Amino acid sequence: RPRRNGARIVGKTALNEYEYGVTGSNPHHGWILNPRDRSRTAGGSSGGSAAAVAAGVADIGVGTDTSGSIRLPAACCGVYGFKAAHNAYDMTGVTPLAPSFDSLGFLVNDVTVLGRILGVAEFPDYGEIRVGEIGVDLEVPALPPDHWTIFRAEAWAVHHERFTTNPSRYGKDVQRSLRLNVGDVASARDVVTRWRERYHEATAEFDVLAGPVLDGAAPLVEAVRRDYDRGETFVRQRLLRHTPVYNALGWPALSCPTTGGNVQLATRPGGEAKLLAVAQALADQQRMPG
């Protein structure tokens, strides 16, 4: 689609192995360093695309997002990261991770560029959009742990044959993830279905939701290295506090850089133009004097 609209492909970027991670590390190909601070990672899994855009190597980065893999590196690198609604794009040719939650998306430095990619020529009036800040204007039900049961089951279905045949070809972090106990998938699906219903009810009064993307700064390379070597997940747990919810819902979501920190915007499928209008309003507010 970018090619049809005049884009030129200039490179292939790095990512976490099989998109199964958010740390910006890959034992086979090395670290994805953050161009804004090379002591920190670019995040992941689509960290290479975020780093390329942040460094000015490309105007557009293409990535995938199953739990935050576009929005998190966007937040780490200070660019915009858009995750499309589930099934918004044909995923043929994309290596799956957990198909119920996989989404395509884009990383850019400018909201208007994202509008061109999505075919939104004109943004709606910001003043007519009902924006709700989570924890201020409304409360939402927390994503149940059962979500990860479904995630693990789908990732295992993708990888079990290859992994069973030759597990040592995987990095240690992916090996550990694939060896986790899956759990009761049928029960988990029932729990998540009820959670989705409650979430829709809690957010019905608003067009766009706003909340955090990332707590704290981009992870230090040393912290990620320590987790990998010791089999720990402290960095991953911090990174995955806010983004997986919109994969579980299947909603489009956008990470926006602001002077006060990164903001995550989300909306129901079909509300993408409103999402961009709010993001543009945030950018305009930061350009105002004083």
PDB file of C-alpha atoms in Angstrom:
ATOM      1  CA  ARG A   1       0.000   0.000   0.000  1.00  0.00           C
ATOM      2  CA  PRO A   2       2.776   2.552   0.717  1.00  0.00           C
ATOM      3  CA  ARG A   3       4.392   1.565  -2.591  1.00  0.00           C
ATOM      4  CA  ARG A   4       1.144   2.205  -4.448  1.00  0.00           C
ATOM      5  CA  ASN A   5       1.104   5.678  -2.933  1.00  0.00           C
ATOM      6  CA  GLY A   6       4.633   6.514  -4.049  1.00  0.00           C
ATOM      7  CA  ALA A   7       6.757   5.200  -1.168  1.00  0.00           C
ATOM      8  CA  ARG A   8      10.230   3.838  -1.884  1.00  0.00           C
ATOM      9  CA  ILE A   9      11.559   0.953   0.219  1.00  0.00           C
ATOM     10  CA  VAL A  10      15.040   1.855   1.510  1.00  0.00           C
ATOM     11  CA  GLY A  11      15.870  -0.961   3.926  1.00  0.00           C
ATOM     12  CA  LYS A  12      14.951  -3.892   6.117  1.00  0.00           C
ATOM     13  CA  THR A  13      15.151  -3.319   9.862  1.00  0.00           C
ATOM     14  CA  ALA A  14      15.891  -5.393  12.951  1.00  0.00           C
ATOM     15  CA  LEU A  15      13.368  -6.784  15.419  1.00  0.00           C
ATOM     16  CA  ASN A  16      13.007  -9.168  18.333  1.00  0.00           C
ATOM     17  CA  GLU A  17      13.188 -12.787  17.212  1.00  0.00           C
ATOM     18  CA  TYR A  18       9.867 -13.862  15.671  1.00  0.00           C
ATOM     19  CA  GLU A  19       8.360 -10.621  17.096  1.00  0.00           C
ATOM     20  CA  TYR A  20       8.228 -12.481  20.426  1.00  0.00           C
ATOM     21  CA  GLY A  21       9.548  -9.756  22.708  1.00  0.00           C
ATOM     22  CA  VAL A  22       9.489  -6.038  23.432  1.00  0.00           C
ATOM     23  CA  THR A  23      13.063  -5.349  24.533  1.00  0.00           C
ATOM     24  CA  GLY A  24      14.790  -4.535  21.247  1.00  0.00           C
ATOM     25  CA  SER A  25      17.292  -7.374  21.601  1.00  0.00           C
ATOM     26  CA  ASN A  26      17.917 -10.268  19.237  1.00  0.00           C
ATOM     27  CA  PRO A  27      20.601 -12.841  20.110  1.00  0.00           C
ATOM     28  CA  HIS A  28      21.140 -13.659  16.430  1.00  0.00           C
ATOM     29  CA  HIS A  29      21.480 -10.112  15.104  1.00  0.00           C
ATOM     30  CA  GLY A  30      22.319  -7.932  18.102  1.00  0.00           C
ATOM     31  CA  TRP A  31      20.861  -4.901  19.835  1.00  0.00           C
ATOM     32  CA  ILE A  32      18.533  -2.308  18.362  1.00  0.00           C
ATOM     33  CA  LEU A  33      20.054   0.818  19.867  1.00  0.00           C
ATOM     34  CA  ASN A  34      18.020   3.940  20.496  1.00  0.00           C
ATOM     35  CA  PRO A  35      19.242   6.783  18.253  1.00  0.00           C
ATOM     36  CA  ARG A  36      18.297   9.321  20.922  1.00  0.00           C
ATOM     37  CA  ASP A  37      20.413   7.596  23.599  1.00  0.00           C
ATOM     38  CA  ARG A  38      22.569   4.654  22.580  1.00  0.00           C
ATOM     39  CA  SER A  39      22.842   3.393  26.150  1.00  0.00           C
ATOM     40  CA  ARG A  40      19.163   2.462  25.813  1.00  0.00           C
ATOM     41  CA  THR A  41      17.324   0.085  23.502  1.00  0.00           C
ATOM     42  CA  ALA A  42      14.833   1.153  20.878  1.00  0.00           C
ATOM     43  CA  GLY A  43      12.263  -1.216  22.352  1.00  0.00           C
ATOM     44  CA  GLY A  44      10.533  -3.921  20.367  1.00  0.00           C
ATOM     45  CA  SER A  45       9.593  -5.937  18.718  1.00  0.00           C
ATOM     46  CA  SER A  46       9.513  -3.473  15.774  1.00  0.00           C
ATOM     47  CA  GLY A  47      12.390  -1.488  17.244  1.00  0.00           C
ATOM     48  CA  GLY A  48      14.388  -1.233  14.024  1.00  0.00           C
ATOM     49  CA  SER A  49      11.572   0.581  12.254  1.00  0.00           C
ATOM     50  CA  ALA A  50      11.206   3.014  15.144  1.00  0.00           C
ATOM     51  CA  ALA A  51      14.953   3.647  15.265  1.00  0.00           C
ATOM     52  CA  ALA A  52      15.107   4.241  11.498  1.00  0.00           C
ATOM     53  CA  VAL A  53      12.324   6.829  11.655  1.00  0.00           C
ATOM     54  CA  ALA A  54      13.723   8.518  14.765  1.00  0.00           C
ATOM     55  CA  ALA A  55      17.185   8.735  13.147  1.00  0.00           C
ATOM     56  CA  GLY A  56      15.784  10.235   9.936  1.00  0.00           C
ATOM     57  CA  VAL A  57      16.763   7.234   7.820  1.00  0.00           C
ATOM     58  CA  ALA A  58      13.150   6.791   6.693  1.00  0.00           C
ATOM     59  CA  ASP A  59       9.891   8.727   6.793  1.00  0.00           C
ATOM     60  CA  ILE A  60       7.800   5.616   7.409  1.00  0.00           C
ATOM     61  CA  GLY A  61       8.530   2.430   9.317  1.00  0.00           C
ATOM     62  CA  VAL A  62       6.391  -0.671   8.864  1.00  0.00           C
ATOM     63  CA  GLY A  63       5.905  -3.023  11.782  1.00  0.00           C
ATOM     64  CA  THR A  64       3.660  -5.501  13.529  1.00  0.00           C
ATOM     65  CA  ASP A  65       2.064  -5.227  16.954  1.00  0.00           C
ATOM     66  CA  THR A  66       0.762  -8.160  19.008  1.00  0.00           C
ATOM     67  CA  SER A  67       1.113  -6.706  22.502  1.00  0.00           C
ATOM     68  CA  GLY A  68       2.620  -3.262  21.894  1.00  0.00           C
ATOM     69  CA  SER A  69       5.405  -3.989  19.422  1.00  0.00           C
ATOM     70  CA  ILE A  70       4.823  -0.793  17.422  1.00  0.00           C
ATOM     71  CA  ARG A  71       3.647   1.531  20.174  1.00  0.00           C
ATOM     72  CA  LEU A  72       6.399   0.661  22.664  1.00  0.00           C
ATOM     73  CA  PRO A  73       9.381   1.286  20.347  1.00  0.00           C
ATOM     74  CA  ALA A  74       7.627   4.435  19.151  1.00  0.00           C
ATOM     75  CA  ALA A  75       7.465   5.628  22.760  1.00  0.00           C
ATOM     76  CA  CYS A  76      11.084   4.623  23.403  1.00  0.00           C
ATOM     77  CA  CYS A  77      12.324   6.506  20.332  1.00  0.00           C
ATOM     78  CA  GLY A  78      10.013   9.537  20.467  1.00  0.00           C
ATOM     79  CA  VAL A  79       8.014   8.954  17.266  1.00  0.00           C
ATOM     80  CA  TYR A  80       4.390   8.164  16.440  1.00  0.00           C
ATOM     81  CA  GLY A  81       3.446   4.475  16.380  1.00  0.00           C
ATOM     82  CA  PHE A  82       0.083   3.356  14.971  1.00  0.00           C
ATOM     83  CA  LYS A  83      -1.365  -0.131  15.429  1.00  0.00           C
ATOM     84  CA  ALA A  84      -4.238  -0.809  13.053  1.00  0.00           C
ATOM     85  CA  ALA A  85      -7.463  -2.501  14.103  1.00  0.00           C
ATOM     86  CA  HIS A  86      -7.390  -6.274  14.029  1.00  0.00           C
ATOM     87  CA  ASN A  87      -8.027  -7.560  10.480  1.00  0.00           C
ATOM     88  CA  ALA A  88      -7.786  -4.028   9.045  1.00  0.00           C
ATOM     89  CA  TYR A  89      -5.093  -5.264   6.636  1.00  0.00           C
ATOM     90  CA  ASP A  90      -4.467  -8.506   4.812  1.00  0.00           C
ATOM     91  CA  MET A  91      -1.815 -10.352   6.868  1.00  0.00           C
ATOM     92  CA  THR A  92      -0.792 -12.707   4.042  1.00  0.00           C
ATOM     93  CA  GLY A  93       2.989 -13.002   4.025  1.00  0.00           C
ATOM     94  CA  VAL A  94       3.392 -11.742   7.598  1.00  0.00           C
ATOM     95  CA  THR A  95       4.910 -14.255  10.013  1.00  0.00           C
ATOM     96  CA  PRO A  96       2.280 -14.707  12.751  1.00  0.00           C
ATOM     97  CA  LEU A  97       2.900 -14.690  16.483  1.00  0.00           C
ATOM     98  CA  ALA A  98      -0.582 -14.894  18.030  1.00  0.00           C
ATOM     99  CA  PRO A  99      -3.042 -14.401  15.146  1.00  0.00           C
ATOM    100  CA  SER A 100      -5.976 -13.261  17.311  1.00  0.00           C
ATOM    101  CA  PHE A 101      -3.917 -10.271  18.439  1.00  0.00           C
ATOM    102  CA  ASP A 102      -1.534  -9.604  15.512  1.00  0.00           C
ATOM    103  CA  SER A 103      -1.877  -6.248  13.755  1.00  0.00           C
ATOM    104  CA  LEU A 104       0.035  -4.303  11.139  1.00  0.00           C
ATOM    105  CA  GLY A 105       0.972  -0.677  11.549  1.00  0.00           C
ATOM    106  CA  PHE A 106       3.292   2.235  10.872  1.00  0.00           C
ATOM    107  CA  LEU A 107       5.827   4.473  12.590  1.00  0.00           C
ATOM    108  CA  VAL A 108       6.212   8.105  11.502  1.00  0.00           C
ATOM    109  CA  ASN A 109       7.460  11.480  12.692  1.00  0.00           C
ATOM    110  CA  ASP A 110       4.358  13.416  11.667  1.00  0.00           C
ATOM    111  CA  VAL A 111       0.623  12.818  12.090  1.00  0.00           C
ATOM    112  CA  THR A 112      -0.166  14.188   8.615  1.00  0.00           C
ATOM    113  CA  VAL A 113       2.093  11.520   7.060  1.00  0.00           C
ATOM    114  CA  LEU A 114       0.146   8.867   8.961  1.00  0.00           C
ATOM    115  CA  GLY A 115      -3.075  10.401   7.638  1.00  0.00           C
ATOM    116  CA  ARG A 116      -1.805   9.994   4.085  1.00  0.00           C
ATOM    117  CA  ILE A 117      -0.912   6.352   4.717  1.00  0.00           C
ATOM    118  CA  LEU A 118      -4.365   5.639   6.168  1.00  0.00           C
ATOM    119  CA  GLY A 119      -6.162   7.582   3.442  1.00  0.00           C
ATOM    120  CA  VAL A 120      -7.536  10.215   5.834  1.00  0.00           C
ATOM    121  CA  ALA A 121      -7.359  13.432   3.819  1.00  0.00           C
ATOM    122  CA  GLU A 122      -9.088  15.656   6.372  1.00  0.00           C
ATOM    123  CA  PHE A 123      -9.280  15.270  10.134  1.00  0.00           C
ATOM    124  CA  PRO A 124     -12.600  15.830  11.945  1.00  0.00           C
ATOM    125  CA  ASP A 125     -13.136  18.767  14.308  1.00  0.00           C
ATOM    126  CA  TYR A 126     -11.297  18.043  17.551  1.00  0.00           C
ATOM    127  CA  GLY A 127     -13.886  20.002  19.528  1.00  0.00           C
ATOM    128  CA  GLU A 128     -16.582  17.498  18.609  1.00  0.00           C
ATOM    129  CA  ILE A 129     -14.626  14.421  19.747  1.00  0.00           C
ATOM    130  CA  ARG A 130     -15.338  13.007  23.190  1.00  0.00           C
ATOM    131  CA  VAL A 131     -11.926  12.219  24.689  1.00  0.00           C
ATOM    132  CA  GLY A 132     -11.745  10.316  27.975  1.00  0.00           C
ATOM    133  CA  GLU A 133      -8.549  10.104  30.010  1.00  0.00           C
ATOM    134  CA  ILE A 134      -8.289   6.768  31.793  1.00  0.00           C
ATOM    135  CA  GLY A 135      -8.006   7.246  35.539  1.00  0.00           C
ATOM    136  CA  VAL A 136      -9.340  10.813  35.298  1.00  0.00           C
ATOM    137  CA  ASP A 137     -12.570  10.775  33.263  1.00  0.00           C
ATOM    138  CA  LEU A 138     -13.306   7.067  33.541  1.00  0.00           C
ATOM    139  CA  GLU A 139     -12.138   3.769  34.994  1.00  0.00           C
ATOM    140  CA  VAL A 140     -11.707   0.620  32.920  1.00  0.00           C
ATOM    141  CA  PRO A 141     -11.522  -3.065  33.875  1.00  0.00           C
ATOM    142  CA  ALA A 142      -7.982  -4.441  33.933  1.00  0.00           C
ATOM    143  CA  LEU A 143      -6.927  -6.906  31.268  1.00  0.00           C
ATOM    144  CA  PRO A 144      -7.332 -10.366  32.867  1.00  0.00           C
ATOM    145  CA  PRO A 145      -4.295 -12.674  33.056  1.00  0.00           C
ATOM    146  CA  ASP A 146      -6.355 -15.163  31.023  1.00  0.00           C
ATOM    147  CA  HIS A 147      -5.453 -13.080  27.959  1.00  0.00           C
ATOM    148  CA  TRP A 148      -1.931 -14.494  28.162  1.00  0.00           C
ATOM    149  CA  THR A 149      -3.271 -18.052  28.199  1.00  0.00           C
ATOM    150  CA  ILE A 150      -4.762 -17.454  24.747  1.00  0.00           C
ATOM    151  CA  PHE A 151      -1.604 -15.662  23.614  1.00  0.00           C
ATOM    152  CA  ARG A 152       0.644 -18.541  24.703  1.00  0.00           C
ATOM    153  CA  ALA A 153      -1.629 -21.131  23.081  1.00  0.00           C
ATOM    154  CA  GLU A 154      -1.572 -19.332  19.739  1.00  0.00           C
ATOM    155  CA  ALA A 155       2.186 -18.734  19.817  1.00  0.00           C
ATOM    156  CA  TRP A 156       2.717 -22.427  20.610  1.00  0.00           C
ATOM    157  CA  ALA A 157       0.479 -23.428  17.694  1.00  0.00           C
ATOM    158  CA  VAL A 158       2.656 -21.328  15.370  1.00  0.00           C
ATOM    159  CA  HIS A 159       5.997 -22.582  16.677  1.00  0.00           C
ATOM    160  CA  HIS A 160       5.515 -26.016  18.229  1.00  0.00           C
ATOM    161  CA  GLU A 161       6.667 -28.092  15.252  1.00  0.00           C
ATOM    162  CA  ARG A 162       9.811 -26.060  14.614  1.00  0.00           C
ATOM    163  CA  PHE A 163      10.538 -25.654  18.311  1.00  0.00           C
ATOM    164  CA  THR A 164      10.075 -29.326  19.144  1.00  0.00           C
ATOM    165  CA  THR A 165      12.400 -30.318  16.313  1.00  0.00           C
ATOM    166  CA  ASN A 166      15.231 -27.942  17.164  1.00  0.00           C
ATOM    167  CA  PRO A 167      14.686 -25.722  20.229  1.00  0.00           C
ATOM    168  CA  SER A 168      18.335 -24.647  20.450  1.00  0.00           C
ATOM    169  CA  ARG A 169      18.007 -22.574  17.288  1.00  0.00           C
ATOM    170  CA  TYR A 170      15.793 -20.147  19.221  1.00  0.00           C
ATOM    171  CA  GLY A 171      17.204 -17.484  21.520  1.00  0.00           C
ATOM    172  CA  LYS A 172      17.043 -18.214  25.243  1.00  0.00           C
ATOM    173  CA  ASP A 173      14.283 -15.644  25.821  1.00  0.00           C
ATOM    174  CA  VAL A 174      11.990 -17.155  23.173  1.00  0.00           C
ATOM    175  CA  GLN A 175      12.804 -20.664  24.393  1.00  0.00           C
ATOM    176  CA  ARG A 176      11.677 -19.691  27.890  1.00  0.00           C
ATOM    177  CA  SER A 177       8.470 -18.109  26.575  1.00  0.00           C
ATOM    178  CA  LEU A 178       7.555 -21.132  24.473  1.00  0.00           C
ATOM    179  CA  ARG A 179       8.135 -23.491  27.417  1.00  0.00           C
ATOM    180  CA  LEU A 180       5.635 -21.692  29.668  1.00  0.00           C
ATOM    181  CA  ASN A 181       2.539 -23.653  30.666  1.00  0.00           C
ATOM    182  CA  VAL A 182      -0.373 -22.670  28.425  1.00  0.00           C
ATOM    183  CA  GLY A 183      -3.355 -23.211  30.754  1.00  0.00           C
ATOM    184  CA  ASP A 184      -7.097 -23.689  30.160  1.00  0.00           C
ATOM    185  CA  VAL A 185      -7.750 -21.978  26.830  1.00  0.00           C
ATOM    186  CA  ALA A 186     -11.529 -22.503  26.704  1.00  0.00           C
ATOM    187  CA  SER A 187     -12.016 -20.979  30.141  1.00  0.00           C
ATOM    188  CA  ALA A 188      -9.669 -18.117  29.252  1.00  0.00           C
ATOM    189  CA  ARG A 189     -11.675 -17.284  26.138  1.00  0.00           C
ATOM    190  CA  ASP A 190     -14.866 -17.033  28.225  1.00  0.00           C
ATOM    191  CA  VAL A 191     -13.173 -14.713  30.725  1.00  0.00           C
ATOM    192  CA  VAL A 192     -11.768 -12.451  27.998  1.00  0.00           C
ATOM    193  CA  THR A 193     -15.116 -12.314  26.193  1.00  0.00           C
ATOM    194  CA  ARG A 194     -16.817 -11.069  29.388  1.00  0.00           C
ATOM    195  CA  TRP A 195     -13.983  -8.598  29.969  1.00  0.00           C
ATOM    196  CA  ARG A 196     -14.440  -7.150  26.463  1.00  0.00           C
ATOM    197  CA  GLU A 197     -18.136  -6.629  27.160  1.00  0.00           C
ATOM    198  CA  ARG A 198     -17.375  -4.781  30.410  1.00  0.00           C
ATOM    199  CA  TYR A 199     -14.713  -2.672  28.697  1.00  0.00           C
ATOM    200  CA  HIS A 200     -17.132  -1.590  25.965  1.00  0.00           C
ATOM    201  CA  GLU A 201     -19.706  -0.643  28.593  1.00  0.00           C
ATOM    202  CA  ALA A 202     -17.186   1.343  30.649  1.00  0.00           C
ATOM    203  CA  THR A 203     -16.008   3.356  27.634  1.00  0.00           C
ATOM    204  CA  ALA A 204     -19.308   3.846  25.790  1.00  0.00           C
ATOM    205  CA  GLU A 205     -19.484   7.613  26.471  1.00  0.00           C
ATOM    206  CA  PHE A 206     -16.169   8.376  24.740  1.00  0.00           C
ATOM    207  CA  ASP A 207     -14.894   8.373  21.156  1.00  0.00           C
ATOM    208  CA  VAL A 208     -11.181   8.276  21.993  1.00  0.00           C
ATOM    209  CA  LEU A 209      -9.425   7.019  25.117  1.00  0.00           C
ATOM    210  CA  ALA A 210      -6.160   8.506  26.366  1.00  0.00           C
ATOM    211  CA  GLY A 211      -3.666   6.956  28.759  1.00  0.00           C
ATOM    212  CA  PRO A 212      -0.001   6.028  29.199  1.00  0.00           C
ATOM    213  CA  VAL A 213       2.083   3.945  26.814  1.00  0.00           C
ATOM    214  CA  LEU A 214       5.243   3.403  28.798  1.00  0.00           C
ATOM    215  CA  ASP A 215       6.125   3.909  32.462  1.00  0.00           C
ATOM    216  CA  GLY A 216       9.543   5.510  32.683  1.00  0.00           C
ATOM    217  CA  ALA A 217      12.252   5.811  30.044  1.00  0.00           C
ATOM    218  CA  ALA A 218      13.355   3.429  27.315  1.00  0.00           C
ATOM    219  CA  PRO A 219      15.116   0.429  28.905  1.00  0.00           C
ATOM    220  CA  LEU A 220      18.854   0.529  29.432  1.00  0.00           C
ATOM    221  CA  VAL A 221      20.749  -1.993  27.313  1.00  0.00           C
ATOM    222  CA  GLU A 222      22.408  -3.314  30.463  1.00  0.00           C
ATOM    223  CA  ALA A 223      19.047  -3.970  32.128  1.00  0.00           C
ATOM    224  CA  VAL A 224      17.818  -5.919  29.120  1.00  0.00           C
ATOM    225  CA  ARG A 225      21.091  -7.848  28.905  1.00  0.00           C
ATOM    226  CA  ARG A 226      20.831  -8.743  32.595  1.00  0.00           C
ATOM    227  CA  ASP A 227      17.265 -10.038  32.156  1.00  0.00           C
ATOM    228  CA  TYR A 228      18.289 -12.146  29.166  1.00  0.00           C
ATOM    229  CA  ASP A 229      21.300 -13.694  30.890  1.00  0.00           C
ATOM    230  CA  ARG A 230      19.457 -14.412  34.151  1.00  0.00           C
ATOM    231  CA  GLY A 231      16.166 -15.567  32.644  1.00  0.00           C
ATOM    232  CA  GLU A 232      14.292 -12.658  34.251  1.00  0.00           C
ATOM    233  CA  THR A 233      11.532 -10.476  32.830  1.00  0.00           C
ATOM    234  CA  PHE A 234      11.654  -7.252  34.856  1.00  0.00           C
ATOM    235  CA  VAL A 235      12.008  -5.053  31.756  1.00  0.00           C
ATOM    236  CA  ARG A 236       9.315  -6.874  29.826  1.00  0.00           C
ATOM    237  CA  GLN A 237       6.862  -6.644  32.710  1.00  0.00           C
ATOM    238  CA  ARG A 238       7.363  -2.868  32.928  1.00  0.00           C
ATOM    239  CA  LEU A 239       6.949  -2.399  29.205  1.00  0.00           C
ATOM    240  CA  LEU A 240       3.751  -4.450  28.927  1.00  0.00           C
ATOM    241  CA  ARG A 241       1.604  -2.651  31.524  1.00  0.00           C
ATOM    242  CA  HIS A 242      -0.539  -0.556  29.180  1.00  0.00           C
ATOM    243  CA  THR A 243      -0.433  -1.690  25.545  1.00  0.00           C
ATOM    244  CA  PRO A 244      -1.759  -5.311  25.316  1.00  0.00           C
ATOM    245  CA  VAL A 245      -5.309  -4.236  26.179  1.00  0.00           C
ATOM    246  CA  TYR A 246      -5.937  -2.860  22.677  1.00  0.00           C
ATOM    247  CA  ASN A 247      -4.658  -6.016  21.012  1.00  0.00           C
ATOM    248  CA  ALA A 248      -7.089  -7.990  23.157  1.00  0.00           C
ATOM    249  CA  LEU A 249      -9.882  -5.625  22.085  1.00  0.00           C
ATOM    250  CA  GLY A 250      -8.762  -5.463  18.449  1.00  0.00           C
ATOM    251  CA  TRP A 251      -8.910  -1.638  18.485  1.00  0.00           C
ATOM    252  CA  PRO A 252      -6.630   0.740  16.611  1.00  0.00           C
ATOM    253  CA  ALA A 253      -4.219   2.568  18.907  1.00  0.00           C
ATOM    254  CA  LEU A 254      -1.577   5.259  18.560  1.00  0.00           C
ATOM    255  CA  SER A 255       1.477   6.181  20.640  1.00  0.00           C
ATOM    256  CA  CYS A 256       2.067   9.948  20.581  1.00  0.00           C
ATOM    257  CA  PRO A 257       5.228  11.725  21.751  1.00  0.00           C
ATOM    258  CA  THR A 258       4.540  14.821  23.881  1.00  0.00           C
ATOM    259  CA  THR A 259       6.681  17.103  26.024  1.00  0.00           C
ATOM    260  CA  GLY A 260       4.958  15.643  29.081  1.00  0.00           C
ATOM    261  CA  GLY A 261       5.605  12.027  28.131  1.00  0.00           C
ATOM    262  CA  ASN A 262       4.138   9.538  25.700  1.00  0.00           C
ATOM    263  CA  VAL A 263       0.365   9.327  25.360  1.00  0.00           C
ATOM    264  CA  GLN A 264      -1.531   6.305  24.073  1.00  0.00           C
ATOM    265  CA  LEU A 265      -4.742   7.031  22.177  1.00  0.00           C
ATOM    266  CA  ALA A 266      -7.246   4.333  21.257  1.00  0.00           C
ATOM    267  CA  THR A 267     -10.621   4.117  19.578  1.00  0.00           C
ATOM    268  CA  ARG A 268     -13.049   1.559  18.251  1.00  0.00           C
ATOM    269  CA  PRO A 269     -12.511   0.276  14.690  1.00  0.00           C
ATOM    270  CA  GLY A 270     -13.776   2.932  12.285  1.00  0.00           C
ATOM    271  CA  GLY A 271     -12.689   5.821  14.514  1.00  0.00           C
ATOM    272  CA  GLU A 272      -9.188   6.187  13.058  1.00  0.00           C
ATOM    273  CA  ALA A 273      -9.813   9.720  11.748  1.00  0.00           C
ATOM    274  CA  LYS A 274     -10.805  10.848  15.253  1.00  0.00           C
ATOM    275  CA  LEU A 275      -7.652   9.256  16.636  1.00  0.00           C
ATOM    276  CA  LEU A 276      -5.540  11.294  14.217  1.00  0.00           C
ATOM    277  CA  ALA A 277      -7.460  14.481  15.013  1.00  0.00           C
ATOM    278  CA  VAL A 278      -6.697  14.122  18.721  1.00  0.00           C
ATOM    279  CA  ALA A 279      -3.042  13.355  17.986  1.00  0.00           C
ATOM    280  CA  GLN A 280      -2.813  16.454  15.786  1.00  0.00           C
ATOM    281  CA  ALA A 281      -4.426  18.568  18.514  1.00  0.00           C
ATOM    282  CA  LEU A 282      -1.804  17.333  21.005  1.00  0.00           C
ATOM    283  CA  ALA A 283       0.975  18.241  18.559  1.00  0.00           C
ATOM    284  CA  ASP A 284      -0.539  21.695  17.920  1.00  0.00           C
ATOM    285  CA  GLN A 285      -0.800  22.398  21.663  1.00  0.00           C
ATOM    286  CA  GLN A 286       2.922  21.740  22.096  1.00  0.00           C
ATOM    287  CA  ARG A 287       3.771  24.213  19.337  1.00  0.00           C
ATOM    288  CA  MET A 288       1.800  27.028  20.967  1.00  0.00           C
ATOM    289  CA  PRO A 289       3.997  29.660  22.689  1.00  0.00           C
ATOM    290  CA  GLY A 290       3.978  29.496  26.495  1.00  0.00           C
TER     291      GLY A 290
END
